[in-house]
PDB file of C-alpha atoms in Angstrom:
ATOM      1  CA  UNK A 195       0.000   0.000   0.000  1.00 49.00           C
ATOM      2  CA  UNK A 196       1.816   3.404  -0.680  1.00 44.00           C
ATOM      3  CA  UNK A 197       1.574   6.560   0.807  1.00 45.00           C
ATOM      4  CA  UNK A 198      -1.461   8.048  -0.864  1.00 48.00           C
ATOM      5  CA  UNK A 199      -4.074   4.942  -0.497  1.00 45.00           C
ATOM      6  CA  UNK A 200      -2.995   4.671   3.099  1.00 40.00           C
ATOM      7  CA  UNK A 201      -4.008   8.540   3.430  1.00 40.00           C
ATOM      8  CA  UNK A 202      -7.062   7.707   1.419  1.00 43.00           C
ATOM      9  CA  UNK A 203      -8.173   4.888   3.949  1.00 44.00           C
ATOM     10  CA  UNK A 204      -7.711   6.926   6.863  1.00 41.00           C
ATOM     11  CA  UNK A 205      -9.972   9.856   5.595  1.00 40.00           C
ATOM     12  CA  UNK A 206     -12.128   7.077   5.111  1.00 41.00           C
ATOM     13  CA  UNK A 207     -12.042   5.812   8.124  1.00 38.00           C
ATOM     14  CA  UNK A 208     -12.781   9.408   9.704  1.00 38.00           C
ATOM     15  CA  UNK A 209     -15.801  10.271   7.683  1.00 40.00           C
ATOM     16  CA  UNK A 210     -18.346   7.782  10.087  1.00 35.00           C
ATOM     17  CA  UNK A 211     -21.218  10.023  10.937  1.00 38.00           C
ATOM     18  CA  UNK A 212     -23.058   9.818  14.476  1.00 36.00           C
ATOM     19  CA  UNK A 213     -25.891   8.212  13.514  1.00 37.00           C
ATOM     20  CA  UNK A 214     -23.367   5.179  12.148  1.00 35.00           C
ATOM     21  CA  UNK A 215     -22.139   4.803  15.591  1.00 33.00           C
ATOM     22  CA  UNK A 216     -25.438   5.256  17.598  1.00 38.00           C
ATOM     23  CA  UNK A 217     -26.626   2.245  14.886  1.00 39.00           C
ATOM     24  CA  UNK A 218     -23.941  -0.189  15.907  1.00 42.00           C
ATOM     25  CA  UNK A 219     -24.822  -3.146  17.508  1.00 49.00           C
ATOM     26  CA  UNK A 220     -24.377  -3.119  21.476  1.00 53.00           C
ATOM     27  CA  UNK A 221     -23.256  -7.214  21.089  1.00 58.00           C
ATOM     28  CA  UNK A 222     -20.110  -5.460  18.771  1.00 53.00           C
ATOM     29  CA  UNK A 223     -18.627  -3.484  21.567  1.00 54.00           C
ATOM     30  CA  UNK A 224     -19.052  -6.492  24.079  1.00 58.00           C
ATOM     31  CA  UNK A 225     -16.983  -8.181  21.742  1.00 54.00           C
ATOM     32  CA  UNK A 226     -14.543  -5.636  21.069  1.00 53.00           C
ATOM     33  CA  UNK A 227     -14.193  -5.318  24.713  1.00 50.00           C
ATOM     34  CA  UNK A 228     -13.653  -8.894  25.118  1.00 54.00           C
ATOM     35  CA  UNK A 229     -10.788  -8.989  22.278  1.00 54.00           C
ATOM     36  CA  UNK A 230      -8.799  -6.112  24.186  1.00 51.00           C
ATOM     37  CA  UNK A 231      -8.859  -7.632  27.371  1.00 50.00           C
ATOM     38  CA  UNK A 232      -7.583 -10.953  26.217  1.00 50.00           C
ATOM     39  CA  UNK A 233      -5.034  -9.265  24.433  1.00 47.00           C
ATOM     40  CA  UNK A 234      -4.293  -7.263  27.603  1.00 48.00           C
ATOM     41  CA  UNK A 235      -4.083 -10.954  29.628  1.00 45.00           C
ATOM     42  CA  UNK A 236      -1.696 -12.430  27.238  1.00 46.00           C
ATOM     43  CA  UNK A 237       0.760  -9.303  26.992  1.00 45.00           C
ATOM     44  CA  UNK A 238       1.002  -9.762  31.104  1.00 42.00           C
ATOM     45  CA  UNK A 239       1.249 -13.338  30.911  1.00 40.00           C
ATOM     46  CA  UNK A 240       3.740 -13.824  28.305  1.00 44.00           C
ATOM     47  CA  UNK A 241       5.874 -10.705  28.979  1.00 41.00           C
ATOM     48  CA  UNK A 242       8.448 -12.515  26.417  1.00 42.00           C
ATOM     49  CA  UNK A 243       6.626 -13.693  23.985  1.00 43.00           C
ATOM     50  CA  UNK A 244       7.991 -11.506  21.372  1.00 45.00           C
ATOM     51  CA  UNK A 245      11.660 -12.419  22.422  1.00 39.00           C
ATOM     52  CA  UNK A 246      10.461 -15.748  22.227  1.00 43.00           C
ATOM     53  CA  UNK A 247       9.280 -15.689  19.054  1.00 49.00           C
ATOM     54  CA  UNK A 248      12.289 -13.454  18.057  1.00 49.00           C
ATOM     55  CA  UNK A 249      14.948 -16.055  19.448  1.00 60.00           C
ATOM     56  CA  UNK A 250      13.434 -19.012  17.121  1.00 66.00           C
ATOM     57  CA  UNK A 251      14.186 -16.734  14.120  1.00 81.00           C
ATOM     58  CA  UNK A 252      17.532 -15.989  15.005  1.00 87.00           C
ATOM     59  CA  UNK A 253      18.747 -17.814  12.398  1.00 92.00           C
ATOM     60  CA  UNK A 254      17.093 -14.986   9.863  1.00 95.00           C
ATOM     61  CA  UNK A 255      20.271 -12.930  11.074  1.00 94.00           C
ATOM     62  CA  UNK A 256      22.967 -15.343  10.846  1.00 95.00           C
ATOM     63  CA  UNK A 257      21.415 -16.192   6.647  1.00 96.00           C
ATOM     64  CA  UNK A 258      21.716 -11.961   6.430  1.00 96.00           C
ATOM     65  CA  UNK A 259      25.336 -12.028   7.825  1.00 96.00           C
ATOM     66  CA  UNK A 260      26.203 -15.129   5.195  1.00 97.00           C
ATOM     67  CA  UNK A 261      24.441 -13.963   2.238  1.00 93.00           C
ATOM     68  CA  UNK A 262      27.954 -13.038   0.482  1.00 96.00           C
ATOM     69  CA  UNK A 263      30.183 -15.429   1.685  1.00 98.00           C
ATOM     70  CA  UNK A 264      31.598 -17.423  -0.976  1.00 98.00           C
ATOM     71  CA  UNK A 265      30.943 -20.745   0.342  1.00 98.00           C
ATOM     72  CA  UNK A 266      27.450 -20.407   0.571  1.00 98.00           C
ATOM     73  CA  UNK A 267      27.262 -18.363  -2.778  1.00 97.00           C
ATOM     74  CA  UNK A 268      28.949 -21.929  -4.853  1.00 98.00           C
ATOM     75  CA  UNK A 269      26.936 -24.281  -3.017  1.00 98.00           C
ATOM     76  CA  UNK A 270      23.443 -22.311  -2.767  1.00 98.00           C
ATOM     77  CA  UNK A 271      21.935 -23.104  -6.360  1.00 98.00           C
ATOM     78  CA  UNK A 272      22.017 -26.765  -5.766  1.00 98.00           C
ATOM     79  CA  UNK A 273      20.196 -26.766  -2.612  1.00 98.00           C
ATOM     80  CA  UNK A 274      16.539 -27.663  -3.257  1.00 98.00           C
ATOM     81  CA  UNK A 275      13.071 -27.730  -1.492  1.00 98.00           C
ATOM     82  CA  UNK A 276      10.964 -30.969  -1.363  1.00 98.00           C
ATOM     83  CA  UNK A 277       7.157 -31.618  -0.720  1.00 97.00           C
ATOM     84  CA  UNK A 278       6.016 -35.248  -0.712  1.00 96.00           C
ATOM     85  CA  UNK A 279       2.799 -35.778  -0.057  1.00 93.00           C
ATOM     86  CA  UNK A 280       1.531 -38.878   1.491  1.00 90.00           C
ATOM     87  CA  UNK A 281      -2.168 -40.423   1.189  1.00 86.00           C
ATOM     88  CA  UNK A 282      -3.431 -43.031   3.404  1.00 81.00           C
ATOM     89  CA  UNK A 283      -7.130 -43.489   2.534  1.00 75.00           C
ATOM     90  CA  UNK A 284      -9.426 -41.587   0.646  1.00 75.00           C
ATOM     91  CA  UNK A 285      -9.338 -38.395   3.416  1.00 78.00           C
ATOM     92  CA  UNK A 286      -6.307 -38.817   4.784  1.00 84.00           C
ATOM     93  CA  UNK A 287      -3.633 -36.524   3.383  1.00 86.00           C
ATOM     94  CA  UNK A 288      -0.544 -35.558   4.841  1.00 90.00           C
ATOM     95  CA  UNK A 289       2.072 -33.086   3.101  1.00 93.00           C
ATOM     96  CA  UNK A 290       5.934 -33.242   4.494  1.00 95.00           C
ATOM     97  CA  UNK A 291       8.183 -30.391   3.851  1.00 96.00           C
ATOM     98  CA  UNK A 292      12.276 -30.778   3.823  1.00 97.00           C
ATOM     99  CA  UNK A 293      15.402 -29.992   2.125  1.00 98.00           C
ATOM    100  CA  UNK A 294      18.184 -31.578  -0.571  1.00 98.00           C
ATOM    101  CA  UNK A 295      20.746 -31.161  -2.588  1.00 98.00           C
ATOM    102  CA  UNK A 296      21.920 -32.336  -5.958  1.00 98.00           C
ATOM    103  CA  UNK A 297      25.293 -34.036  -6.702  1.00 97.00           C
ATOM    104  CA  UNK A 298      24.491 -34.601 -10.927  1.00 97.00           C
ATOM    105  CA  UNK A 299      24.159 -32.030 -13.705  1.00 97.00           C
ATOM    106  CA  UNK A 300      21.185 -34.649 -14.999  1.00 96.00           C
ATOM    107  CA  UNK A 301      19.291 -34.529 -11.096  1.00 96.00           C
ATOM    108  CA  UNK A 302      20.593 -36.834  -8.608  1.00 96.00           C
ATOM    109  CA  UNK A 303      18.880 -35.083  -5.108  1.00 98.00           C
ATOM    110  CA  UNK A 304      20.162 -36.447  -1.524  1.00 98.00           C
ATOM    111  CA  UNK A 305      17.874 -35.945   1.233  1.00 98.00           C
ATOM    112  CA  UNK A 306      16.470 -37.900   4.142  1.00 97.00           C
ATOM    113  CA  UNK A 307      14.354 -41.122   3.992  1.00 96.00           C
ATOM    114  CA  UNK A 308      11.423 -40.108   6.410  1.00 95.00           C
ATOM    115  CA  UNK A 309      10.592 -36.988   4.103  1.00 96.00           C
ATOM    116  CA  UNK A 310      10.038 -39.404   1.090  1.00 96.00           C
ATOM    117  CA  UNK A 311       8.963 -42.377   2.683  1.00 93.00           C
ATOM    118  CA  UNK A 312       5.602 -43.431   1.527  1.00 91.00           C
ATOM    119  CA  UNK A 313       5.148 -40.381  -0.561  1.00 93.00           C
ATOM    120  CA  UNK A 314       2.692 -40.755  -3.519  1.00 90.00           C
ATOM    121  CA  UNK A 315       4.255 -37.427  -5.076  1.00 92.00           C
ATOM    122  CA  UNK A 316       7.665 -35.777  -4.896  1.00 96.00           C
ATOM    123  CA  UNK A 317       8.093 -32.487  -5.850  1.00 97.00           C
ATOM    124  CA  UNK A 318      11.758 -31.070  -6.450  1.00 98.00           C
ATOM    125  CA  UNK A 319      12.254 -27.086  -6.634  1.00 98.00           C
ATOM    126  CA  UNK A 320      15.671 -25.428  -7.353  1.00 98.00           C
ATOM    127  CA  UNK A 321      16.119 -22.140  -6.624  1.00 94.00           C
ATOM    128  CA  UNK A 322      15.897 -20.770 -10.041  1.00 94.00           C
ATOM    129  CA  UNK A 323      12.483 -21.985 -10.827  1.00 94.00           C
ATOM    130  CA  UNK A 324      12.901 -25.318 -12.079  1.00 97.00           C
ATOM    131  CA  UNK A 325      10.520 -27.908 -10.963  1.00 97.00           C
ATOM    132  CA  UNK A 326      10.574 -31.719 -10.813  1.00 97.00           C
ATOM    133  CA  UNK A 327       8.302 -34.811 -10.071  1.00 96.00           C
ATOM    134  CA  UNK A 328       9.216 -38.290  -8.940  1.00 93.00           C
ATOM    135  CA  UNK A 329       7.407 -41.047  -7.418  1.00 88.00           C
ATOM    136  CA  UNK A 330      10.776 -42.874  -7.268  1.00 87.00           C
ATOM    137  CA  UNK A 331      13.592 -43.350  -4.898  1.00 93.00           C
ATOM    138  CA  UNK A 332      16.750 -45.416  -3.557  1.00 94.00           C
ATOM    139  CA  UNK A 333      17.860 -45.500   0.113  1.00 92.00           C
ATOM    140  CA  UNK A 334      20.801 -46.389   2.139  1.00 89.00           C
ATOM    141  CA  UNK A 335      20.334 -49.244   4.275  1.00 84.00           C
ATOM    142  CA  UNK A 336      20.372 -48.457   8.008  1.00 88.00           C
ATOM    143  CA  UNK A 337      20.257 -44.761   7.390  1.00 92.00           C
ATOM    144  CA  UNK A 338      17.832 -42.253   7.892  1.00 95.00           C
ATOM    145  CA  UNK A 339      19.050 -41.216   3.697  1.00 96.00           C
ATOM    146  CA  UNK A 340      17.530 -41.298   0.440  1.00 97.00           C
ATOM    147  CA  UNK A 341      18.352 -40.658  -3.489  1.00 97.00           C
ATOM    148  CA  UNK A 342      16.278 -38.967  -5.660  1.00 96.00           C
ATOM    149  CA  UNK A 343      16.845 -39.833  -9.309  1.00 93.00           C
ATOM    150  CA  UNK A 344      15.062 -36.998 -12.188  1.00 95.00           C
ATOM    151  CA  UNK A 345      15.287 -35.886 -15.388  1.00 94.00           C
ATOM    152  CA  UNK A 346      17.172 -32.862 -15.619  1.00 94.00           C
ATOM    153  CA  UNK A 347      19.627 -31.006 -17.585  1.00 95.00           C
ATOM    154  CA  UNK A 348      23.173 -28.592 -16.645  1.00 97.00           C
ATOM    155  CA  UNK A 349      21.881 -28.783 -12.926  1.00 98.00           C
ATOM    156  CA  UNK A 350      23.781 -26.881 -10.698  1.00 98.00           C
ATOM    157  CA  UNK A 351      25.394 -29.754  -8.459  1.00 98.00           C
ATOM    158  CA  UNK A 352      27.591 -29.618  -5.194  1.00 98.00           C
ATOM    159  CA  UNK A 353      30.454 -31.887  -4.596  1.00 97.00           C
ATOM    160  CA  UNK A 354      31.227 -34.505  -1.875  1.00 97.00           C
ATOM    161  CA  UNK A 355      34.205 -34.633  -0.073  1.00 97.00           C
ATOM    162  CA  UNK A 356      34.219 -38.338   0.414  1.00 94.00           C
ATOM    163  CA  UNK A 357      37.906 -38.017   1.345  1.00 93.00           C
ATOM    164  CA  UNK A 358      38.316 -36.559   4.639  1.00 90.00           C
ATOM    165  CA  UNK A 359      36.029 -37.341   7.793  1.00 91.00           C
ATOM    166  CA  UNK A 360      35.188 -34.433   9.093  1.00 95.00           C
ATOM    167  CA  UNK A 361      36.719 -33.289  12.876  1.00 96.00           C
ATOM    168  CA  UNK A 362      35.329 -32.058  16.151  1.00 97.00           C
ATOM    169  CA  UNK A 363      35.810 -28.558  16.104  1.00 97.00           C
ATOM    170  CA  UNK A 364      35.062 -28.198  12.590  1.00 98.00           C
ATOM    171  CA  UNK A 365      33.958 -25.067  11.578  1.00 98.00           C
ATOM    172  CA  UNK A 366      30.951 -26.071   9.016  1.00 98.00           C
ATOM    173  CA  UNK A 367      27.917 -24.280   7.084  1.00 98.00           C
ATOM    174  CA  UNK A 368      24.998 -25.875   6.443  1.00 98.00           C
ATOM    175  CA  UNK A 369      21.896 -24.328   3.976  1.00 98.00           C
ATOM    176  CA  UNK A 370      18.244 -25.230   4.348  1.00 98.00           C
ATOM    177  CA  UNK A 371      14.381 -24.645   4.408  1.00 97.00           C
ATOM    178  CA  UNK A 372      13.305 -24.220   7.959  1.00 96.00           C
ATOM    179  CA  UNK A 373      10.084 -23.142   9.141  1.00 94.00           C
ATOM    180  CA  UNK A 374       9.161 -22.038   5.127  1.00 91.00           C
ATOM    181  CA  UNK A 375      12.173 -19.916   4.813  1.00 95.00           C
ATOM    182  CA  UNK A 376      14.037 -21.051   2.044  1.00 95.00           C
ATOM    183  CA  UNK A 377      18.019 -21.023   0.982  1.00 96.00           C
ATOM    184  CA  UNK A 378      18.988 -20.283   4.821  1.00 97.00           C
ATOM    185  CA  UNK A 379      22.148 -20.234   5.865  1.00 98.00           C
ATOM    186  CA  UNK A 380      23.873 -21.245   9.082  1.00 98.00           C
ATOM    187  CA  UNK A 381      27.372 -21.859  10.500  1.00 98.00           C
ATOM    188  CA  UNK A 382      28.732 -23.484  13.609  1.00 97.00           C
ATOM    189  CA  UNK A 383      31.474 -26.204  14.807  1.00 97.00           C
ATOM    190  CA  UNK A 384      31.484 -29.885  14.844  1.00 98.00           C
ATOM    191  CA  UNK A 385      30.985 -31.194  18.012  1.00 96.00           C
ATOM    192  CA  UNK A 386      30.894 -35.002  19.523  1.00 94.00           C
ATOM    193  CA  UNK A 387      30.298 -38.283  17.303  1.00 95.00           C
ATOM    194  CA  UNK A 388      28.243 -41.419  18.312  1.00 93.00           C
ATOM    195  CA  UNK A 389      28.096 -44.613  17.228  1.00 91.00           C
ATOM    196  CA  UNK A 390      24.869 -46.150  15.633  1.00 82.00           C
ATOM    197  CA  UNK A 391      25.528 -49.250  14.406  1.00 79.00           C
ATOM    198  CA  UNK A 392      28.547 -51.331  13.800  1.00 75.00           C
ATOM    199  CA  UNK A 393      29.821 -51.101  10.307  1.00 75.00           C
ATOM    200  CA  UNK A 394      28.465 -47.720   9.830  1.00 82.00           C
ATOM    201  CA  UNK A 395      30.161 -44.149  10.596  1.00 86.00           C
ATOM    202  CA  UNK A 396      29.330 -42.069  13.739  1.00 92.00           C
ATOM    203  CA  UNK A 397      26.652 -39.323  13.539  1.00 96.00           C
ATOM    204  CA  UNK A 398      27.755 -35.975  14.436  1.00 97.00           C
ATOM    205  CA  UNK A 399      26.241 -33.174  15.991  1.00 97.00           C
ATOM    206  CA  UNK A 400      26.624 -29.619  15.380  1.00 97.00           C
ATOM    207  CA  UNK A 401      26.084 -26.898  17.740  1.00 96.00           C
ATOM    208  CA  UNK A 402      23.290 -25.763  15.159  1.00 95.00           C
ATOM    209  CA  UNK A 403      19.864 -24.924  16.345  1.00 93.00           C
ATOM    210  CA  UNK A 404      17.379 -26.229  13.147  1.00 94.00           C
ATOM    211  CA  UNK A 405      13.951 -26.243  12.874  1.00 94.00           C
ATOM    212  CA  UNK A 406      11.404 -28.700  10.955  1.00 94.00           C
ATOM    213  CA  UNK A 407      12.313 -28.030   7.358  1.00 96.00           C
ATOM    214  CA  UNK A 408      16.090 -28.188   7.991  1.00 97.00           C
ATOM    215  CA  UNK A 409      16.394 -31.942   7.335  1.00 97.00           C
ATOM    216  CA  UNK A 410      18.151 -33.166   4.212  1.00 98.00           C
ATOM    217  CA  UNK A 411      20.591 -30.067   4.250  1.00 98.00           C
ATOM    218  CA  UNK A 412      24.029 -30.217   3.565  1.00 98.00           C
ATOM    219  CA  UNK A 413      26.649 -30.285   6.041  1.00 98.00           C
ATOM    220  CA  UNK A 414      29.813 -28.205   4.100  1.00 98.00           C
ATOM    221  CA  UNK A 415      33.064 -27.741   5.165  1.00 98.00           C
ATOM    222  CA  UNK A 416      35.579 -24.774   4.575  1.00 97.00           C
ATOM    223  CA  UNK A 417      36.116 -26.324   1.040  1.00 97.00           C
ATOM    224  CA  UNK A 418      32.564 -25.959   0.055  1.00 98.00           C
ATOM    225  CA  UNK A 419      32.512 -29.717  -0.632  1.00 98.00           C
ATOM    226  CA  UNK A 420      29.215 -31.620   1.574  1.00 98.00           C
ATOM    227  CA  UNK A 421      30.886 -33.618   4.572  1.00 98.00           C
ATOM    228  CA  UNK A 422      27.224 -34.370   6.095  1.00 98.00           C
ATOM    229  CA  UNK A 423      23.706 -34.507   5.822  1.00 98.00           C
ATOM    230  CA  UNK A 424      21.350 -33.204   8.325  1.00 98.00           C
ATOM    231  CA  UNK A 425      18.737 -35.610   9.951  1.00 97.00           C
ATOM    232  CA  UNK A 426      17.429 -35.008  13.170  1.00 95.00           C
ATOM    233  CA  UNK A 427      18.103 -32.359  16.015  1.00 94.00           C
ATOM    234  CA  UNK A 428      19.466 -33.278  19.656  1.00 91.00           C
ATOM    235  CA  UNK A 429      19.584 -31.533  23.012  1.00 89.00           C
ATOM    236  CA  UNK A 430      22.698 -31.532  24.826  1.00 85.00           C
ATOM    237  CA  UNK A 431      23.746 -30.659  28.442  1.00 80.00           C
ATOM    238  CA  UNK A 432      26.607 -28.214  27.604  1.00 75.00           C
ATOM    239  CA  UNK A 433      27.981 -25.677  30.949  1.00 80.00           C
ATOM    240  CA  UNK A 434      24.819 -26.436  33.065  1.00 82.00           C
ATOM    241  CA  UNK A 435      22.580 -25.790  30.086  1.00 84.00           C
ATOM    242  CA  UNK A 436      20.419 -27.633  27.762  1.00 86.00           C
ATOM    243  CA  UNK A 437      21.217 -26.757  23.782  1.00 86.00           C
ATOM    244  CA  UNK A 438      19.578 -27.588  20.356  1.00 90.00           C
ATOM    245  CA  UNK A 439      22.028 -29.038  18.328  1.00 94.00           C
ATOM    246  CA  UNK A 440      21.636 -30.441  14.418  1.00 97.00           C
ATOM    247  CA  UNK A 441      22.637 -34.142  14.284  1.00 97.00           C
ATOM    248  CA  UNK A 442      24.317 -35.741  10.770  1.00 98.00           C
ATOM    249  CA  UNK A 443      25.338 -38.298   9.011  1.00 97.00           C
ATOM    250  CA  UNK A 444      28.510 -38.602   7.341  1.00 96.00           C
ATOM    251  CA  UNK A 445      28.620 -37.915   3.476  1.00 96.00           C
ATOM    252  CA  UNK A 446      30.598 -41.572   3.568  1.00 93.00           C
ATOM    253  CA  UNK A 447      27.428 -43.280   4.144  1.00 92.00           C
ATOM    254  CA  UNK A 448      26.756 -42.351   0.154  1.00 90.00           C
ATOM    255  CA  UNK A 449      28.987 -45.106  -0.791  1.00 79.00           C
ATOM    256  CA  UNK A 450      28.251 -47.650   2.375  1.00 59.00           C
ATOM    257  CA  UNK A 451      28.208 -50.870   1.113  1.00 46.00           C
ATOM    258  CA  UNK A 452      26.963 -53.845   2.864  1.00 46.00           C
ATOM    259  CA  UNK A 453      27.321 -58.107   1.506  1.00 39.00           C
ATOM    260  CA  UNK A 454      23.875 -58.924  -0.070  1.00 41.00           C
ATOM    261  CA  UNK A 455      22.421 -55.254  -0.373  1.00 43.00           C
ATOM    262  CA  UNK A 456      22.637 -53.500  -3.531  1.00 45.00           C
ATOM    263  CA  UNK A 457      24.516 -50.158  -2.119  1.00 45.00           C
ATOM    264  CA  UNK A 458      24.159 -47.463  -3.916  1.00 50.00           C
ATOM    265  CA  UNK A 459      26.885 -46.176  -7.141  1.00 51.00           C
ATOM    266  CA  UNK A 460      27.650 -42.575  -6.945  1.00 56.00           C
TER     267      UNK A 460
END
């Protein structure tokens, strides 16, 4: 709304005439009344409820602050969004939202096996538009991963640093869709690793706060190069004080092979 409709409203507004007002219904006021003084009750009941509110979107400032850094400018465009959505019955609908990332120029999307699992539709969005549809997908035995096959053409891709484990300490970026927001950035360290399951690698966390959307993003390290993939969230006694931290599976997972199961061929 610019300048001039907004002063247009408010003359509007002021041009009620007393016989307008004396007309109102009485049950309109009672109401009105009502509104305020529940408004009233929560503002003294919840004296930080905007702080609250403002401390889960913290991460809005930490995406601004990262916005022009180079590692998350070469590995943004081949973060994507996914929606599967999942039927069960003829009224019974349910529509999961998460993140990915491709690794192929043709469309080969990583992300996490309960976003997919069961889905009747998967839809694939890249940041420039381009959308995709699959029904199909691979996973990695034991792991909370899946693989995405589609149709596509000069994707942008990100690569995998299947090399070097990453270390505690770590300083690492990871870029995903939490809570709607899409593309957002976040950085922290590597800390502690836990065992799963023998024969597989240890999980990681990350002193990373996410939020439902962030799972399936890339974990990156300082050579933009994906050392992890984000799957669940974890909270940690750390000083005296309980802490949200990202949890994630190592990138070597990808190429996890185990006697009688297919694998997977990167």
């Amino acid at each position: 709304m610019n300048d001039d409709e907004l002063i247009n409203q408010e003359a509007d507004e002021e041009r009620f005439e007393d016989d307008e007002i004396v007309s109102t219904k009485p049950g309109y006021f009672r109401k009105l009344v009502a509104l305020l003084i529940i408004v009233a009750f929560m503002g003294f009941s919840v004296p930080n409820l905007p702080y609250l509110l403002s401390d889960k979107l913290n991460f809005l400032d930490q995406n601004r602050a990262l916005k022009e850094d180079d590692i998350v400018q070469q590995c943004k465009p081949a973060v994507v969004s996914i929606e599967t959505v999942v039927t069960e019955g003829l009224l019974n609908t349910e529509v999961k939202r998460g993140t990915g990332f491709n690794i192929s120029p043709t469309g080969r999307i990583i992300t996490n096996q309960h976003i997919v699992a069961n889905a009747s539709m998967i839809t694939i969005r890249f940041g420039d538009g381009r959308m995709y549809y699959s029904k199909q997908y691979k996973v990695i035995p034991d792991v909370d991963i899946a693989i995405i096959q589609i149709e596509g053409n000069a994707l942008p891709t990100i690569a995998l640093n299947m090399k070097d484990t990453v270390q505690s300490g770590a300083t690492v970026t990871i870029i995903g869709n939490p809570l709607g927001f899409e593309k957002i950035s976040q950085r922290g360290e590597v800390g502690r690793f836990y065992n799963i399951k023998n024969g597989l690698p240890q999980i990681f966390d990350i002193n990373i706060p996410i939020n439902p959307g962030n799972s399936g993003s890339p974990v990156i390290d300082n050579q933009a190069k994906v050392v992890g993939i984000i799957f669940a969230s974890t909270n940690l006694e750390v000083n005296g004080k309980s802490e949200l931290r990202a949890l994630a599976i190592p990138v070597q997972v990808l190429i996890q092979q185990k006697p009688g199961s297919p694998g997977f061929q990167l």
